[in-house]
Amino acid sequence: MTGTLPDEIGNLNLEKLNVFGNHLTGTIPFKIFNVSTMKILCLGFNNFSGNLPSDMGFWLPNLEGLYLFINKLSGTIPSSISNASKLTIISMGTNSFTGSIPNTLGSLRLLQRLALHANSLAGESSTPELNIFSSLTNCRQLEVLTISLNPLNGILPMSVGNLSTRLQIFEALGYKIRGNIPSGIGNLSNLVILRLGNNHLTGPIPKSLKRLQNLVRLHLQNNALKGSIPGDLCQLGKLGDLNVSDNMLSGQIPTCLGELKSLRWLYLCSNRLSSKVPLNLWSLEDLLGLNLSSNFLTGELPLSVGNLKVITLIDLSRNQLSGTISNTIGGAQSLVSLSLSHNKMQGPIPRSLGNLISLQLLDLSGNNLSGEIPKSFEELRYLKYLNVSFNRLEGEIPIAGHIPNFTARLFMHNDALCGEL
């Protein structure tokens, strides 16, 4: 179906209208919002534009599900929507709604899902706190709350800790949420996903997060968080994805993180961490991605790096690591991206790197590596980027495989490399 939605459809006593993903354009006929029998209204994934009627909530007493996501709707979200008291799902993400989120949504006692992400919704100008969170504490059935990618520009209130204990997904990433992460957030005992990244949050990572025993994904990246990474996070036995990169965290990497067998992705990059890399991190055999770059980490790359059979990304660049690159690294057979650049590593480049058949990016630049570039690199059939500049390498640059496709600057500032590029 393409075209527009006819006005006449609003004359029918419908209980469900579903035109999901039909490339419909134009405005939504106002008559649709007067169908008192309507229970499910699904207009998502189209190209509808225009505003919603300010009184829409008064004429939809039986509405349970409102799906308007991925359109081009604009204007404010009508506060009258709270009069549709049977609503359990409101999905209005990825539109162009403006104004503030109506506090009246808090009167929807049956609300289970509220998705308002990717709009242009702002906080109330009269107060620095985001009062919508206080309002939503009345919604005791709430399970999903996503308000990411809105210029909320406000402070997370302490009342966040009073949201429904049924809440499983809480996403408020990017951008402009300020202040500390309230310690009361640890009360949300059923949280599975917590995403507060890409904001202006300050202060420490609350130790109360240890109470979120169902948490699988914790994203706090790109804020201004300070202090250490609390070892309390190691009590999250289901944690699979931890991202606290791009903050101002300092101190050591908690050794106990290496005991979290559930971890799949660990991103601690771009902080001020200054310890050695805990040896037991290399025993996390199900780890898929490890990024510890841009810190002040010391120590050596251990022999056990080869135990990471399924890992796809290792980035230890821009630290102070020393020692040699062990030949055992060839055991990490699933590696797609490996960066050890800008460290103090020395010795030869191991030939076993040529056995990493899935490797697409390899950056060893800015070290003290010596010897030749292994001829085994010619076998890296998927290699898209190779940088060995600023080392002490010598000998002939391999001439087969993808290596001739790379520019000379990726080989510059070595002792005695030769060959045509």
Coordinates of C-alpha atoms in Angstrom, one line a residue:
M1 CA 0.0 0.0 0.0
T2 CA 1.2 3.5 -0.8
G3 CA -0.4 6.9 -0.9
T4 CA -2.4 8.5 1.9
L5 CA -4.8 7.3 4.5
P6 CA -8.4 8.1 3.5
D7 CA -10.6 10.2 5.8
E8 CA -13.4 7.7 5.5
I9 CA -11.5 5.1 7.5
G10 CA -12.3 7.2 10.6
N11 CA -16.1 6.4 10.0
L12 CA -15.6 2.8 10.8
N13 CA -16.0 1.3 14.2
L14 CA -12.6 -0.3 14.2
E15 CA -10.9 -1.9 17.2
K16 CA -7.5 -2.3 15.4
L17 CA -5.9 -0.4 12.6
N18 CA -2.5 -1.6 11.4
V19 CA -0.9 0.0 8.4
F20 CA 2.7 -0.6 9.6
G21 CA 5.4 0.0 6.9
N22 CA 3.2 0.9 4.0
H23 CA 5.0 4.1 2.8
L24 CA 2.0 6.2 3.5
T25 CA 2.4 10.0 3.4
G26 CA 0.5 13.1 4.3
T27 CA -1.2 13.9 7.6
I28 CA -3.1 11.4 9.7
P29 CA -6.9 12.0 9.3
F30 CA -8.1 13.5 12.6
K31 CA -11.3 11.3 12.4
I32 CA -9.1 8.3 13.3
F33 CA -8.5 9.9 16.7
N34 CA -12.3 10.0 17.3
V35 CA -12.9 6.2 16.9
S36 CA -14.0 5.4 20.5
T37 CA -13.8 1.7 19.8
M38 CA -10.1 1.7 18.9
K39 CA -7.9 -0.5 20.9
I40 CA -4.8 -0.8 18.8
L41 CA -3.6 2.1 16.5
C42 CA -0.5 1.1 14.6
L43 CA 0.7 3.7 12.0
G44 CA 4.4 3.1 12.5
F45 CA 7.1 3.0 9.9
N46 CA 5.5 5.3 7.3
N47 CA 6.0 8.9 6.2
F48 CA 3.1 10.6 8.0
S49 CA 3.7 14.3 8.9
G50 CA 1.9 17.0 10.7
N51 CA 0.7 17.4 14.3
L52 CA -1.4 15.3 16.6
P53 CA -4.8 16.8 17.7
S54 CA -4.5 18.4 21.1
D55 CA -7.7 16.6 22.3
M56 CA -6.9 13.1 21.0
G57 CA -6.9 11.5 24.4
F58 CA -10.5 12.5 25.1
W59 CA -11.9 10.4 22.3
L60 CA -10.0 7.1 22.6
P61 CA -11.2 5.6 25.9
N62 CA -10.4 2.1 24.9
L63 CA -7.0 2.6 23.3
E64 CA -4.4 0.1 24.6
G65 CA -1.6 0.5 22.1
L66 CA -0.4 3.6 20.2
Y67 CA 2.3 3.0 17.7
L68 CA 3.4 6.1 15.7
F69 CA 7.2 5.4 15.6
I70 CA 9.4 6.2 12.5
N71 CA 7.4 8.9 10.8
K72 CA 7.8 12.6 10.3
L73 CA 5.3 13.8 12.9
S74 CA 6.0 17.1 14.6
G75 CA 4.5 19.5 17.2
T76 CA 4.0 18.7 20.8
I77 CA 2.9 15.5 22.4
P78 CA -0.7 16.3 23.6
S79 CA -1.1 16.1 27.4
S80 CA -4.7 14.9 26.8
I81 CA -3.1 11.5 25.9
S82 CA -3.3 10.7 29.6
N83 CA -7.1 10.5 29.3
A84 CA -6.7 7.3 27.3
S85 CA -6.4 5.5 30.6
K86 CA -6.2 2.0 29.2
L87 CA -3.0 2.7 27.4
T88 CA -0.2 0.1 28.0
I89 CA 2.1 0.9 25.1
I90 CA 3.1 4.3 23.7
S91 CA 5.7 4.1 20.9
M92 CA 6.4 7.5 19.3
G93 CA 10.2 7.2 18.7
T94 CA 12.0 8.6 15.6
N95 CA 9.8 11.6 14.8
S96 CA 10.2 15.3 15.2
F97 CA 8.2 16.0 18.3
T98 CA 9.1 19.1 20.2
G99 CA 8.3 20.7 23.6
S100 CA 8.5 18.8 26.9
I101 CA 7.3 15.3 27.7
P102 CA 3.9 15.8 29.3
N103 CA 4.0 15.0 33.1
T104 CA 0.4 13.8 32.7
L105 CA 1.8 10.6 31.3
G106 CA 2.3 9.6 35.0
S107 CA -1.5 9.1 35.4
L108 CA -1.4 6.2 33.0
R109 CA -1.4 3.5 35.7
L110 CA -1.4 0.6 33.2
L111 CA 1.5 1.9 31.1
Q112 CA 4.1 -0.8 30.4
R113 CA 6.2 0.7 27.5
L114 CA 7.1 4.3 26.8
A115 CA 9.3 4.9 23.8
L116 CA 10.0 8.6 22.9
H117 CA 13.5 8.3 21.6
A118 CA 15.0 10.2 18.7
N119 CA 12.8 13.3 18.8
S120 CA 13.5 16.9 19.8
L121 CA 11.9 16.8 23.2
A122 CA 13.4 19.0 25.9
G123 CA 13.2 19.4 29.7
E124 CA 11.0 21.9 31.3
S125 CA 12.5 25.4 31.3
S126 CA 11.1 26.2 34.8
T127 CA 13.3 23.6 36.6
P128 CA 16.7 22.0 36.1
E129 CA 15.4 18.6 37.2
L130 CA 13.7 16.3 34.7
N131 CA 10.3 16.0 36.4
I132 CA 9.0 13.5 33.9
F133 CA 10.9 10.8 35.9
S134 CA 9.1 11.8 39.1
S135 CA 5.8 11.7 37.2
L136 CA 6.5 8.2 35.9
T137 CA 7.0 6.8 39.3
N138 CA 3.2 6.4 39.4
C139 CA 3.3 3.9 36.5
R140 CA 3.9 0.8 38.5
Q141 CA 3.6 -1.5 35.5
L142 CA 6.3 0.2 33.5
E143 CA 8.8 -2.2 32.0
V144 CA 10.4 -0.2 29.1
L145 CA 11.5 3.4 29.2
T146 CA 13.4 4.8 26.2
I147 CA 13.9 8.6 25.9
S148 CA 17.3 8.6 24.3
L149 CA 18.5 11.1 21.7
N150 CA 16.4 14.0 22.9
P151 CA 17.9 17.4 24.1
L152 CA 16.6 17.0 27.6
N153 CA 19.2 19.2 29.1
G154 CA 18.3 18.5 32.7
I155 CA 19.3 16.7 35.9
L156 CA 18.4 13.2 36.8
P157 CA 16.3 13.5 39.9
M158 CA 16.7 11.2 42.9
S159 CA 13.1 10.0 42.2
V160 CA 14.6 7.8 39.4
G161 CA 15.1 5.3 42.1
N162 CA 11.4 5.2 42.7
L163 CA 10.5 4.1 39.2
S164 CA 8.7 0.7 38.8
T165 CA 10.7 -2.3 40.0
R166 CA 9.3 -4.0 36.9
L167 CA 11.5 -1.8 34.7
Q168 CA 13.8 -3.9 32.5
I169 CA 15.0 -1.4 29.9
F170 CA 16.0 2.2 30.8
E171 CA 17.6 4.1 28.0
A172 CA 18.4 7.8 28.2
L173 CA 21.6 8.1 26.2
G174 CA 22.7 11.3 24.4
Y175 CA 22.4 14.0 25.2
K176 CA 22.7 16.8 27.8
I177 CA 21.5 15.0 30.9
R178 CA 23.5 16.5 33.8
G179 CA 24.3 15.8 37.4
N180 CA 25.2 12.6 39.2
I181 CA 23.8 9.2 38.6
P182 CA 21.4 8.9 41.6
S183 CA 22.3 6.0 43.9
G184 CA 18.7 5.1 44.1
I185 CA 19.0 3.6 40.6
G186 CA 20.1 0.5 42.4
N187 CA 16.5 0.0 43.5
L188 CA 15.5 -1.0 40.0
S189 CA 16.1 -4.6 40.7
N190 CA 14.8 -6.0 37.4
L191 CA 16.9 -3.8 35.1
V192 CA 18.4 -5.8 32.2
I193 CA 19.6 -2.8 30.1
L194 CA 20.8 0.6 31.5
R195 CA 22.1 3.0 28.9
L196 CA 23.0 6.6 30.1
G197 CA 25.9 7.2 27.7
N198 CA 26.7 10.3 25.7
N199 CA 25.5 12.8 28.3
H200 CA 27.1 15.3 30.7
L201 CA 26.9 13.1 33.8
T202 CA 29.5 13.7 36.6
G203 CA 30.5 12.2 39.9
P204 CA 31.2 8.5 40.6
I205 CA 29.7 5.3 39.3
P206 CA 27.3 4.4 42.1
K207 CA 28.2 1.3 44.1
S208 CA 24.5 0.7 44.4
L209 CA 24.6 -0.7 40.9
K210 CA 25.7 -4.0 42.5
R211 CA 22.1 -4.6 43.4
L212 CA 21.0 -4.9 39.8
Q213 CA 21.5 -8.6 39.7
N214 CA 19.7 -9.0 36.3
L215 CA 21.8 -6.4 34.5
V216 CA 23.2 -7.6 31.2
R217 CA 24.1 -4.3 29.5
L218 CA 25.6 -1.2 31.3
H219 CA 26.5 1.8 29.1
L220 CA 27.9 4.9 30.8
Q221 CA 30.3 6.0 28.0
N222 CA 31.1 9.5 27.0
N223 CA 30.3 11.4 30.2
A224 CA 32.5 13.1 32.8
L225 CA 32.4 10.4 35.5
K226 CA 35.2 10.4 38.0
G227 CA 36.7 8.2 40.6
S228 CA 37.5 4.5 40.2
I229 CA 35.7 1.7 38.5
P230 CA 33.9 0.1 41.6
G231 CA 34.7 -3.5 42.2
D232 CA 31.1 -3.8 43.2
L233 CA 30.3 -4.2 39.5
C234 CA 31.9 -7.7 39.7
Q235 CA 28.8 -8.8 41.7
L236 CA 26.7 -8.5 38.5
G237 CA 26.8 -12.1 37.6
K238 CA 24.9 -11.7 34.3
L239 CA 26.8 -8.7 33.0
G240 CA 27.7 -9.2 29.4
D241 CA 28.4 -5.6 28.1
L242 CA 30.3 -3.0 30.1
N243 CA 31.1 0.3 28.5
V244 CA 32.5 3.2 30.6
S245 CA 34.8 4.6 28.0
D246 CA 35.4 8.3 27.4
N247 CA 35.1 9.4 31.0
M248 CA 37.7 10.6 33.6
L249 CA 37.9 7.4 35.6
S250 CA 41.2 6.6 37.3
G251 CA 42.9 4.0 39.4
Q252 CA 43.1 0.3 38.7
I253 CA 41.1 -2.1 36.5
P254 CA 39.3 -4.2 39.1
T255 CA 40.9 -7.7 39.0
C256 CA 37.6 -9.2 39.7
L257 CA 36.3 -8.2 36.3
G258 CA 38.3 -11.2 35.0
E259 CA 36.0 -13.5 37.1
L260 CA 32.8 -12.3 35.2
K261 CA 32.5 -15.2 32.9
S262 CA 29.4 -13.6 31.4
L263 CA 31.4 -10.7 29.9
R264 CA 31.3 -10.4 26.1
W265 CA 32.3 -6.7 25.5
L266 CA 34.5 -4.7 27.8
Y267 CA 35.2 -1.1 26.9
L268 CA 37.3 1.0 29.4
C269 CA 39.1 3.1 26.8
S270 CA 39.8 6.9 27.0
N271 CA 40.1 7.2 30.8
R272 CA 42.9 7.7 33.2
L273 CA 43.4 4.1 34.3
S274 CA 47.0 3.3 35.4
S275 CA 47.3 -0.3 36.5
K276 CA 48.5 -3.4 34.8
V277 CA 46.0 -5.3 32.8
P278 CA 44.7 -8.0 35.1
L279 CA 46.0 -11.4 33.9
N280 CA 42.6 -13.1 34.4
L281 CA 41.0 -10.9 31.8
W282 CA 42.8 -13.1 29.3
S283 CA 41.0 -16.2 30.6
L284 CA 37.6 -14.9 29.6
E285 CA 37.3 -17.3 26.7
D286 CA 33.9 -16.0 25.6
L287 CA 35.0 -12.4 25.3
L288 CA 34.2 -10.8 21.9
G289 CA 35.6 -7.3 22.3
L290 CA 38.2 -5.7 24.6
N291 CA 39.1 -2.0 24.3
L292 CA 41.5 -0.6 26.9
S293 CA 43.0 2.0 24.7
S294 CA 44.1 5.6 25.7
N295 CA 44.9 5.0 29.3
F296 CA 48.2 4.7 31.3
L297 CA 48.2 0.9 31.5
T298 CA 51.6 -0.9 32.0
G299 CA 52.8 -4.4 31.8
E300 CA 53.2 -6.9 29.0
L301 CA 50.9 -8.8 26.6
P302 CA 50.7 -12.3 28.2
L303 CA 51.1 -15.7 26.5
S304 CA 47.4 -16.4 27.4
V305 CA 46.2 -13.9 24.8
G306 CA 45.9 -16.8 22.5
N307 CA 43.2 -18.3 24.8
L308 CA 40.7 -15.8 23.4
K309 CA 39.4 -18.0 20.6
V310 CA 36.3 -16.0 19.8
I311 CA 37.4 -12.5 20.4
T312 CA 37.0 -10.1 17.3
L313 CA 38.5 -6.9 18.7
I314 CA 41.5 -6.1 20.8
D315 CA 42.5 -2.5 21.2
L316 CA 45.3 -1.7 23.7
S317 CA 46.7 1.3 21.8
R318 CA 48.0 4.5 23.4
N319 CA 49.1 3.0 26.7
Q320 CA 52.5 2.2 28.2
L321 CA 52.7 -1.5 27.5
S322 CA 56.1 -3.1 27.0
G323 CA 57.6 -6.5 26.2
T324 CA 57.2 -8.6 23.1
I325 CA 54.2 -9.7 21.2
S326 CA 54.0 -13.4 21.9
N327 CA 53.6 -15.9 19.0
T328 CA 50.6 -17.3 20.9
I329 CA 48.5 -14.4 19.7
G330 CA 47.9 -16.5 16.5
G331 CA 45.5 -18.6 18.6
A332 CA 43.0 -15.7 18.7
Q333 CA 41.6 -17.0 15.4
S334 CA 38.5 -14.8 15.2
L335 CA 40.3 -11.5 15.5
V336 CA 39.0 -8.9 13.0
S337 CA 40.7 -5.8 14.5
L338 CA 44.0 -5.7 16.5
S339 CA 45.6 -2.4 17.6
L340 CA 48.7 -2.3 19.8
S341 CA 49.9 1.1 18.5
H342 CA 51.7 3.8 20.5
N343 CA 53.1 1.6 23.2
K344 CA 56.6 0.5 24.1
M345 CA 56.6 -2.9 22.6
Q346 CA 59.7 -4.4 21.2
G347 CA 61.1 -7.5 19.5
P348 CA 59.9 -9.1 16.2
I349 CA 56.4 -9.1 14.8
P350 CA 55.2 -12.7 15.2
R351 CA 54.6 -14.7 12.1
S352 CA 51.5 -16.2 13.6
L353 CA 49.7 -12.9 13.0
G354 CA 49.5 -14.2 9.4
N355 CA 47.3 -17.0 10.6
L356 CA 44.5 -14.7 11.7
I357 CA 42.4 -15.3 8.6
S358 CA 39.6 -12.9 9.5
L359 CA 41.9 -9.9 10.3
Q360 CA 40.8 -6.6 8.7
L361 CA 42.7 -4.1 10.7
L362 CA 46.2 -4.4 12.2
D363 CA 47.9 -1.4 13.7
L364 CA 51.4 -1.9 15.3
S365 CA 52.6 1.7 14.7
G366 CA 54.5 3.8 17.3
N367 CA 56.4 1.0 19.1
N368 CA 60.0 -0.3 19.1
L369 CA 59.4 -3.4 17.0
S370 CA 62.3 -4.8 15.0
G371 CA 63.1 -7.3 12.4
E372 CA 61.1 -7.9 9.2
I373 CA 57.4 -7.7 8.3
P374 CA 56.4 -11.4 8.2
K375 CA 55.8 -12.8 4.7
S376 CA 52.8 -14.6 6.2
F377 CA 50.9 -11.2 6.0
E378 CA 50.5 -11.9 2.3
E379 CA 47.9 -14.5 3.4
L380 CA 45.6 -12.0 5.1
R381 CA 43.0 -11.9 2.4
Y382 CA 40.6 -9.6 4.2
L383 CA 43.1 -7.1 5.4
K384 CA 41.9 -3.5 4.8
Y385 CA 44.3 -1.5 7.0
L386 CA 47.9 -2.2 8.0
N387 CA 50.1 0.3 9.9
V388 CA 53.6 -0.5 11.0
S389 CA 55.1 3.0 10.9
F390 CA 57.4 4.5 13.5
N391 CA 59.1 1.3 14.5
R392 CA 62.6 -0.2 13.8
L393 CA 61.7 -2.6 11.1
E394 CA 63.9 -3.6 8.2
G395 CA 64.0 -5.8 5.1
E396 CA 61.7 -6.1 2.2
I397 CA 58.0 -5.2 2.4
P398 CA 55.9 -8.3 1.2
I399 CA 54.6 -7.7 -2.3
A400 CA 51.6 -10.1 -2.5
G401 CA 48.1 -10.1 -1.0
H402 CA 46.6 -6.8 -0.1
I403 CA 49.9 -5.2 1.1
P404 CA 50.6 -3.4 -2.2
N405 CA 47.3 -1.5 -1.8
F406 CA 48.5 0.4 1.3
T407 CA 50.2 3.8 1.1
A408 CA 53.9 4.4 1.9
R409 CA 53.0 6.5 5.0
L410 CA 51.8 3.4 6.8
F411 CA 55.4 2.0 6.6
M412 CA 57.4 5.2 7.1
H413 CA 59.9 6.0 9.9
N414 CA 61.5 2.6 10.2
D415 CA 65.1 1.6 10.2
A416 CA 65.5 0.0 6.7
L417 CA 62.3 -1.1 5.1
C418 CA 62.5 -1.4 1.3
G419 CA 60.2 -2.2 -1.5
E420 CA 57.7 -0.6 -3.9
L421 CA 54.4 0.8 -2.7

